[in-house]
Amino acid sequence: MDVRGYVERHRGEFVAALKEWVAIPSVSADPGHHGDVRRSAEWLRDHLAATGFPTAEIWETDGMPAVFAEWPAADPGAPVVLVYGHHDVQPARAADGWHTDPFVPEERGDRLIGRGASDDKGQVLFHALGVRALLETAGASAPPVTVRMLVEGEEESGSPHFPDLLRRHRDRLACDAVVISDTTMWSADVPSMCVGMRGLTDCEISVFGPETDVHSGSFGGAVPNPARAMADLLAGLHDERGRVAVPGFYDDAAAVSDEERALIAKLPFDEAAWLRTAGSPAAAGEAGYSTLERIWVRPTAEINGMWSGHTGAGTKTIVPRSAHAKVSFRLVPGQEPARVQQGVRAFVAERVPEGLRAEVEFGGPGVRACASDLSSPVLRAARAAMEQAFGTEVLFTREGGSGPEADIADILGAPLVFLAVGLDEDRIHAPDEKVEIPLLLKGAESAAYLWERLGRQAPQAG
Ligand SMILES: [Zn+2]
């Protein structure tokens, strides 16, 4: 029997296990469910141990527990891969609009409906099936690469203790590549790999003028107006080509490669449908880039809100005392949030006229973007593995959301590869979350082929 045959034969068992796990409401955001998050960690530890992982343990954090498992390769010189996923889930209540009980998983044909079925329990679990399939069909007792798994319990709560966990266990997590299984593909018919996620930093800008709102007849036109200064400032945030005018903004921003641009152009993107989803009659953005490039591979600045002076009913003829705006920046690989923040401060300072005072307050340190190296052998192997499983070309996408991926890559100093089979239509974080079971099986196959390929690559890699 081959890997595919094995995976398909074990579909029933796999789905039964996934249902058991999804039935544990491991909502990390809700203290009332923290006992369930722990139960979920224990369930996974036991499942991985039963799969054959010689090491499967709970790792405590100052918050919710993570699970670590390891299956060493027979050859101690073989590459080491670390699979990342999470076992906590977003909150879900029937009242949010679910048509089933979110924690009583329901199988309907090829679908499994329930909170966490796609994000991320299904995608973590396919790894157990994949490694089993590889060993059984190869008649081996150890995989061709050392497989480590780290499955955290606080991803849906912003991973507050995860960087600390990574640092504490850096030695046991050391690896040649990190495989992230927590993203989506373009569609069920167009398999793809996420190759990057943009970062983010956000701020509130305030411009202060007179000590109080003052009469526009007595003072207007003769003292600087903070609202006008803010309008000028925000209007200057982009140039006429749609580029962000913050000094140094593009200095470290990685350019998109021609290869990636060509693959993005191959995606069957329906811009009209996308615009309908946006409820916008037209697209707009940086000149020289397509819509997908604008949302995936280019950094942006967005005015999220602005307010000043009198906004209630009727008139109030004043020069307002202050003006405020919230602005956020999506970042691409290479851009350091701290440097962008410096640039934003300089941009604001330069543009505030005499007689006014400006303040810029950032929401936090920001999140760096992360991306795979498209020329790395691990990425090539992962793409080939998915192509073997799906029987068709695998394209590249990027995603908007940002999890702890940049931290993992930095702290462990290993390249990231995204191997995942979720879909945008899985309604993750929303009512009626579901997963397509055949895609999870393809995920298991892809993982098996990837370990096999990396094991074969090893001698050349030295
Ligand atoms: Zn997730």
Coordinates of N, CA and C and ligand atoms in Angstrom, one line a residue, residues 84-86 88-90 118-121 123 155-156 181-183 405 428-429 433, ligand 1:
Y84 N 4.5 23.6 13.7 CA 3.8 24.5 14.6 C 2.3 24.5 14.3
G85 N 1.6 24.5 15.4 CA 0.1 24.7 15.3 C -0.4 25.1 16.6
H86 N -1.7 25.2 16.8 CA -2.3 25.5 18.1 C -3.5 24.7 18.4
D88 N -5.8 25.7 20.9 CA -6.9 26.5 21.5 C -7.7 27.0 20.3
V89 N -8.9 27.4 20.6 CA -9.9 27.8 19.5 C -10.5 29.2 19.9
Q90 N -11.1 29.8 18.9 CA -11.9 31.0 19.1 C -13.1 30.7 19.9
S118 N -11.1 23.4 11.4 CA -10.1 23.8 10.4 C -9.0 24.5 11.2
D119 N -9.3 25.4 12.1 CA -8.4 26.3 12.8 C -8.3 25.9 14.2
D120 N -7.4 25.1 14.7 CA -6.4 24.5 13.9 C -6.2 23.0 14.1
K121 N -7.3 22.5 14.8 CA -7.2 21.1 15.2 C -7.0 20.1 14.0
Q123 N -5.8 20.7 11.2 CA -4.5 20.8 10.5 C -3.3 20.3 11.4
E155 N -2.8 30.7 21.0 CA -2.7 31.5 19.7 C -3.8 32.4 19.5
E156 N -5.0 31.9 19.8 CA -6.2 32.8 19.6 C -6.3 33.9 20.6
S181 N 1.3 24.9 10.1 CA 0.1 24.4 9.5 C -1.1 25.1 10.1
D182 N -1.3 26.3 9.7 CA -2.3 27.2 10.3 C -2.7 28.3 9.3
T183 N -2.8 27.9 8.0 CA -3.1 28.9 7.0 C -4.1 28.3 6.0
E405 N 4.4 33.7 14.0 CA 5.3 33.1 13.0 C 6.7 33.8 13.0
I428 N -13.4 30.2 9.5 CA -12.7 30.2 10.8 C -13.0 31.5 11.6
H429 N -13.0 31.4 12.8 CA -13.4 32.5 13.8 C -14.8 32.9 13.7
E433 N -18.0 27.1 11.6 CA -16.7 26.7 11.1 C -16.7 25.2 10.6
Ligands
ZN1 ZN -5.2 29.3 13.7

